[in-house]
Tab-separated table of N, CA, C and O in Angstrom:
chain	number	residue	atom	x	y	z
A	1	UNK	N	17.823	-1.450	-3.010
A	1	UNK	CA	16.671	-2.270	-3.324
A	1	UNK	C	15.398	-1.704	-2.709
A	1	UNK	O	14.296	-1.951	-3.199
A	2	UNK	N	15.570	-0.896	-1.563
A	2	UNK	CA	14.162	-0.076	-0.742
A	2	UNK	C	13.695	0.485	-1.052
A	2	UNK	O	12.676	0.769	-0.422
A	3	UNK	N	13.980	1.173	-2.291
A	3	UNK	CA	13.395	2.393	-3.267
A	3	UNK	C	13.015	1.653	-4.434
A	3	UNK	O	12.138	2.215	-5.089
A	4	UNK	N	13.474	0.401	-4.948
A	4	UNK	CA	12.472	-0.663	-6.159
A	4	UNK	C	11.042	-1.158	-5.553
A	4	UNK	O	9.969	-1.362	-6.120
A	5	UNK	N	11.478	-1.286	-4.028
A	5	UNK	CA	9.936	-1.602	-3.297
A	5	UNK	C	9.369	-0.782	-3.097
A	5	UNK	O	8.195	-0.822	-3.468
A	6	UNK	N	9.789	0.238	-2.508
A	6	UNK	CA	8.127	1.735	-2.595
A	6	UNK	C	8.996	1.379	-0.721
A	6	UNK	O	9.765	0.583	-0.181
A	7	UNK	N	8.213	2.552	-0.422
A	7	UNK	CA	8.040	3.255	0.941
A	7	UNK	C	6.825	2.710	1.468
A	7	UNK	O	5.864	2.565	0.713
A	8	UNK	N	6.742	2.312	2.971
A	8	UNK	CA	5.987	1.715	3.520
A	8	UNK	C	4.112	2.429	3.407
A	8	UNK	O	4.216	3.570	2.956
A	9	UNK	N	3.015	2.179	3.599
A	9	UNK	CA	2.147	2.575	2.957
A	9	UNK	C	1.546	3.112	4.332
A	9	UNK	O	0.536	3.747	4.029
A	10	UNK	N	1.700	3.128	5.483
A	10	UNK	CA	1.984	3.757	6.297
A	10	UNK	C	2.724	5.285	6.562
A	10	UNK	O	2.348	6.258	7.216
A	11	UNK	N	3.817	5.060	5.835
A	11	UNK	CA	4.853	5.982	6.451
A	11	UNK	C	4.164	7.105	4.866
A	11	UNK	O	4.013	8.318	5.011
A	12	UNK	N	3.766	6.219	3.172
A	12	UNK	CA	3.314	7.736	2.713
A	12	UNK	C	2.163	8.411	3.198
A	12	UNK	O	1.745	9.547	2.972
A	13	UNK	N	1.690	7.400	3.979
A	13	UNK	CA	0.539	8.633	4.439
A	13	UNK	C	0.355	9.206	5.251
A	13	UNK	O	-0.623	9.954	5.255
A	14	UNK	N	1.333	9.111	6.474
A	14	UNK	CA	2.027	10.567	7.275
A	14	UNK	C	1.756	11.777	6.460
A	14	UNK	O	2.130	11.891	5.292
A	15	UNK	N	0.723	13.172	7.480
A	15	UNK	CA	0.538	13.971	6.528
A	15	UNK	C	-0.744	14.120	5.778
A	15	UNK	O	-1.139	15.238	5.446
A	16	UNK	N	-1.442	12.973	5.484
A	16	UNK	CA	-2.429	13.050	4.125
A	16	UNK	C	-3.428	12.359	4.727
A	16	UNK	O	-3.276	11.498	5.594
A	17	UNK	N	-4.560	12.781	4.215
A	17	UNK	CA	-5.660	12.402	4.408
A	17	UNK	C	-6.408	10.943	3.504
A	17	UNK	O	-6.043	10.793	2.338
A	18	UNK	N	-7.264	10.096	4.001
A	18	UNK	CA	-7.054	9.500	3.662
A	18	UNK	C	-7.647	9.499	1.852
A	18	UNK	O	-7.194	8.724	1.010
A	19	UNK	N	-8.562	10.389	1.617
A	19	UNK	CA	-9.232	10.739	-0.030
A	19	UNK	C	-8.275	10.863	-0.417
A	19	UNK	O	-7.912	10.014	-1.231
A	20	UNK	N	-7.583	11.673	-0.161
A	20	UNK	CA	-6.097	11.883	-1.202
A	20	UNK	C	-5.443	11.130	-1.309
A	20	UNK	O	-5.072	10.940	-2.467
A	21	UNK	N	-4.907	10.275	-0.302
A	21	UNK	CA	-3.947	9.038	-0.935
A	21	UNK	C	-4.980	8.116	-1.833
A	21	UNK	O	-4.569	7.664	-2.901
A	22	UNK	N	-6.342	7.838	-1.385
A	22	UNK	CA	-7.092	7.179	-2.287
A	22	UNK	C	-7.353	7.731	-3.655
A	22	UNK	O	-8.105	7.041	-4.344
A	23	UNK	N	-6.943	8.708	-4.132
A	23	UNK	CA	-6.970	9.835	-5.162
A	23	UNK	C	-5.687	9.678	-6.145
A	23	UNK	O	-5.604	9.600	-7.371
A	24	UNK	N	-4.573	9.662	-4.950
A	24	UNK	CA	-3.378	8.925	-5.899
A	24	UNK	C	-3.340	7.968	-5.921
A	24	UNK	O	-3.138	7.720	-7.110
A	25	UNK	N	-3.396	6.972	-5.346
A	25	UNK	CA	-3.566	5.781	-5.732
A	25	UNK	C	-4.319	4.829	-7.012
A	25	UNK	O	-3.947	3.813	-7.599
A	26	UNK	N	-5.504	5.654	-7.118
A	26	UNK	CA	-6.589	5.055	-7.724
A	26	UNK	C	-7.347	4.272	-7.413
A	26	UNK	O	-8.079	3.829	-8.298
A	27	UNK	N	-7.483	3.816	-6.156
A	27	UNK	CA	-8.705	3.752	-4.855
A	27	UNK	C	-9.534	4.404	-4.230
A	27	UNK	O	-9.500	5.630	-4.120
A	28	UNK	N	-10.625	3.447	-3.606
A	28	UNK	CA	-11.255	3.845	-3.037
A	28	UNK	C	-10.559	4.378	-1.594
A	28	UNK	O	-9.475	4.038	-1.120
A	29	UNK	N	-11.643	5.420	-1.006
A	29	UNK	CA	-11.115	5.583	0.628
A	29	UNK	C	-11.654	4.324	1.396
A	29	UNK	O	-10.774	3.779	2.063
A	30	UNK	N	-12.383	3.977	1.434
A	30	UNK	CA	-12.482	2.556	1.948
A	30	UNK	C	-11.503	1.347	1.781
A	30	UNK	O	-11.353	0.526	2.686
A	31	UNK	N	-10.703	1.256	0.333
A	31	UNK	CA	-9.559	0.763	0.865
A	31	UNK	C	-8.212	0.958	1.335
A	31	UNK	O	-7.284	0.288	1.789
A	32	UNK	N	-8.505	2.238	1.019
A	32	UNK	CA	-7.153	2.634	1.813
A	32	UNK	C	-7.217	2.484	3.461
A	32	UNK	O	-6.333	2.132	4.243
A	33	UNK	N	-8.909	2.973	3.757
A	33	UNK	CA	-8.672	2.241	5.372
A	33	UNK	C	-8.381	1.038	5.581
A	33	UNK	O	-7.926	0.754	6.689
A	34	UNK	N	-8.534	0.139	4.722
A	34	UNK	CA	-8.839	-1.359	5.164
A	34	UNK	C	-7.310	-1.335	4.916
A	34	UNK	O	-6.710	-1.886	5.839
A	35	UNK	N	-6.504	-0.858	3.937
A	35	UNK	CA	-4.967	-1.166	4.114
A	35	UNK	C	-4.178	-0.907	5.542
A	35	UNK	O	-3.543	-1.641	6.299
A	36	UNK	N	-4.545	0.558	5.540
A	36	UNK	CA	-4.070	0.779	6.793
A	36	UNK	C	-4.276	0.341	7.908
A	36	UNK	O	-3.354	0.779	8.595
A	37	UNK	N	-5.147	-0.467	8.727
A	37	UNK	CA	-5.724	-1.417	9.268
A	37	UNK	C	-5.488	-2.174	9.448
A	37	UNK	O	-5.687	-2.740	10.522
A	38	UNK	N	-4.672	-2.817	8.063
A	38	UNK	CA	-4.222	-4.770	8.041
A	38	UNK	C	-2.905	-4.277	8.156
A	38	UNK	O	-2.264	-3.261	7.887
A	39	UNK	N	-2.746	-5.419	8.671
A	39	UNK	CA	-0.676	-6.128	9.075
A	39	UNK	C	-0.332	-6.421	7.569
A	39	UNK	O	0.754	-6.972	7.390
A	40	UNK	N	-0.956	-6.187	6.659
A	40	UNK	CA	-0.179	-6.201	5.650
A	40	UNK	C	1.622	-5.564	4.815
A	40	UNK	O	1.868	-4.364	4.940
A	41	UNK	N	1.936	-5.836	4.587
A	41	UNK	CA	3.017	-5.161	3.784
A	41	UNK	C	3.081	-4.604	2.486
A	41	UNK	O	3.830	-5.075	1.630
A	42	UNK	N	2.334	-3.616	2.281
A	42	UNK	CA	2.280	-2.751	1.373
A	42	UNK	C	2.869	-1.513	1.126
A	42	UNK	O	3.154	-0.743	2.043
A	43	UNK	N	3.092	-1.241	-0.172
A	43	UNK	CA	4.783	-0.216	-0.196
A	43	UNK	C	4.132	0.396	-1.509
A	43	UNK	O	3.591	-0.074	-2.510
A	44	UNK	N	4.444	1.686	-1.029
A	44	UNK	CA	3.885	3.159	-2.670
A	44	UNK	C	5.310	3.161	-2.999
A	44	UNK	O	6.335	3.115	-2.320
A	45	UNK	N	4.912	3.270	-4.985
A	45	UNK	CA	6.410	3.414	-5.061
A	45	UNK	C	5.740	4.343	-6.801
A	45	UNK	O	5.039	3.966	-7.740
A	46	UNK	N	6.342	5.450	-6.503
A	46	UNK	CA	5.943	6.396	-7.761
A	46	UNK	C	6.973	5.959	-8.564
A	46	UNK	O	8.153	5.643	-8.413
A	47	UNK	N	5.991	6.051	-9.672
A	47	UNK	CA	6.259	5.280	-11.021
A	47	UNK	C	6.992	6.704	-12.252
A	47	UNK	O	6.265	7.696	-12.180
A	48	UNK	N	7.455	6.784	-12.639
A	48	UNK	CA	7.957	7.775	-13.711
A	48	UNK	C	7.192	8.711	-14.685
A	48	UNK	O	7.799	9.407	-15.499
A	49	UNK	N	5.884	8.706	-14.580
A	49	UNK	CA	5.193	9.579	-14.955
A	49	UNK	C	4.520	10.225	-14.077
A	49	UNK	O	3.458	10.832	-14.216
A	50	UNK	N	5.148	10.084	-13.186
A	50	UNK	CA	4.872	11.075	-11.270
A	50	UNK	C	3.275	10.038	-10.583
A	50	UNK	O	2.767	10.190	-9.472
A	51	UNK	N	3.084	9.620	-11.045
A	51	UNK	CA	1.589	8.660	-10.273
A	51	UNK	C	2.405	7.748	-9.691
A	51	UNK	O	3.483	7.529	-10.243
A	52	UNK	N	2.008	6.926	-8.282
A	52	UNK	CA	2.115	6.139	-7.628
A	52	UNK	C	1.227	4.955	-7.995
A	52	UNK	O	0.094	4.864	-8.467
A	53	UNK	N	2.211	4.030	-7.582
A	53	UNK	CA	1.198	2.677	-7.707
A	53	UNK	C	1.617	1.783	-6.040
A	53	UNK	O	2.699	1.515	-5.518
A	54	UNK	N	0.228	1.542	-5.627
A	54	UNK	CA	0.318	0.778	-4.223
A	54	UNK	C	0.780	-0.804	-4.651
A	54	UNK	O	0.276	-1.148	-5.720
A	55	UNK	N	1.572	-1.740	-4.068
A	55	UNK	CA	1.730	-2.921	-4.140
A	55	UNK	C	1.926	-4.114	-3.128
A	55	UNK	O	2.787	-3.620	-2.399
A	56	UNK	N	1.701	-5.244	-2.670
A	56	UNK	CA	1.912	-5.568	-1.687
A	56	UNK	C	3.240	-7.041	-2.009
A	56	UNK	O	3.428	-7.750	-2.997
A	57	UNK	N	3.921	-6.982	-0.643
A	57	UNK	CA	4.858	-7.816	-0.660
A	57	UNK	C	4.439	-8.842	0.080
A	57	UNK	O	3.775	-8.528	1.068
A	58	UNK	N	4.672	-10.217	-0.144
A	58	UNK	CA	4.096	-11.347	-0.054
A	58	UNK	C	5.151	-12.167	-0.118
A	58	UNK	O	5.983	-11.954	-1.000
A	59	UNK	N	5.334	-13.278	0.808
A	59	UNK	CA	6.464	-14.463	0.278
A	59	UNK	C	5.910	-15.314	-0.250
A	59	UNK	O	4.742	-15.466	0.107
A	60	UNK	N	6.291	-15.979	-1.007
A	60	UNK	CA	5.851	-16.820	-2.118
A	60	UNK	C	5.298	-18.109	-1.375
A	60	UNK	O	5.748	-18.615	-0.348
A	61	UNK	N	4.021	-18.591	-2.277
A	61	UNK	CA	3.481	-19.716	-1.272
A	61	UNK	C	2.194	-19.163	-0.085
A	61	UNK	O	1.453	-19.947	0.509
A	62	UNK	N	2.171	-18.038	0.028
A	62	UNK	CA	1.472	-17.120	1.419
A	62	UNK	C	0.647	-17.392	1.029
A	62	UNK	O	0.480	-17.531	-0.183
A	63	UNK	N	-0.113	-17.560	1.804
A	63	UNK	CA	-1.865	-17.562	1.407
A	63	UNK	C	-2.948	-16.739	2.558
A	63	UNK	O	-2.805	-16.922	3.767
A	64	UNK	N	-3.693	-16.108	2.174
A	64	UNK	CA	-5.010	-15.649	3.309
A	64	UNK	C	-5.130	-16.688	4.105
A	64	UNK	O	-5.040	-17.862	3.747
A	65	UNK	N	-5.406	-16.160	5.573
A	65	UNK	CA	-6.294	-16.682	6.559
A	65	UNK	C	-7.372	-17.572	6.329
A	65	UNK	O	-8.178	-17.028	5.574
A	66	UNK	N	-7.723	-18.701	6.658
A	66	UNK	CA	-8.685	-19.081	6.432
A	66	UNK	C	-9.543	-18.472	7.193
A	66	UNK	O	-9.256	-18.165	8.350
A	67	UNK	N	-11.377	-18.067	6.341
A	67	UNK	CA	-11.973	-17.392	6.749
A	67	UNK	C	-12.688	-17.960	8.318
A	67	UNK	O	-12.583	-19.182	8.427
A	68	UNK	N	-13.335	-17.317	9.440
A	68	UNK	CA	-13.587	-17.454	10.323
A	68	UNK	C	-14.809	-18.466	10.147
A	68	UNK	O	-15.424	-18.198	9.114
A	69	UNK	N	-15.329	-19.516	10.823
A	69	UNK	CA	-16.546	-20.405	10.990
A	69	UNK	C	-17.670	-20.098	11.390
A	69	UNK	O	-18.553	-20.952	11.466
């Protein structure tokens, strides 16, 4: 099932800079910092025509932080 979720979005970018993963991805480098940054759970998982797609895992019901006051 660890390979239907993608590889941690962390661990693909061991190695790479951050334009380039924003390059495969189809992001900006600005969000790829802001991914890498957040406690999020986000997982690359290359898709069959060799491009990657970033996705995030979420339990159902989750919601954002409420914003600060």
């Amino acid at each position: 099932m660890d390979e239907e979720i993608g590889m941690p979005l962390k661990e693909f970018a061991q190695g790479r800079k951050q334009p380039e993963i924003a390059a495969l991805l189809g992001v900006t480098q600005g969000a790829v910092s802001q991914m890498l940054k957040s406690e999020r759970d986000i997982r690359v998982r290359k898709r069959q025509d060799g491009s990657f797609q970033a996705v995030e895992i979420r339990p159902v019901g989750s919601r954002r932080k409420p914003a600060a006051a």
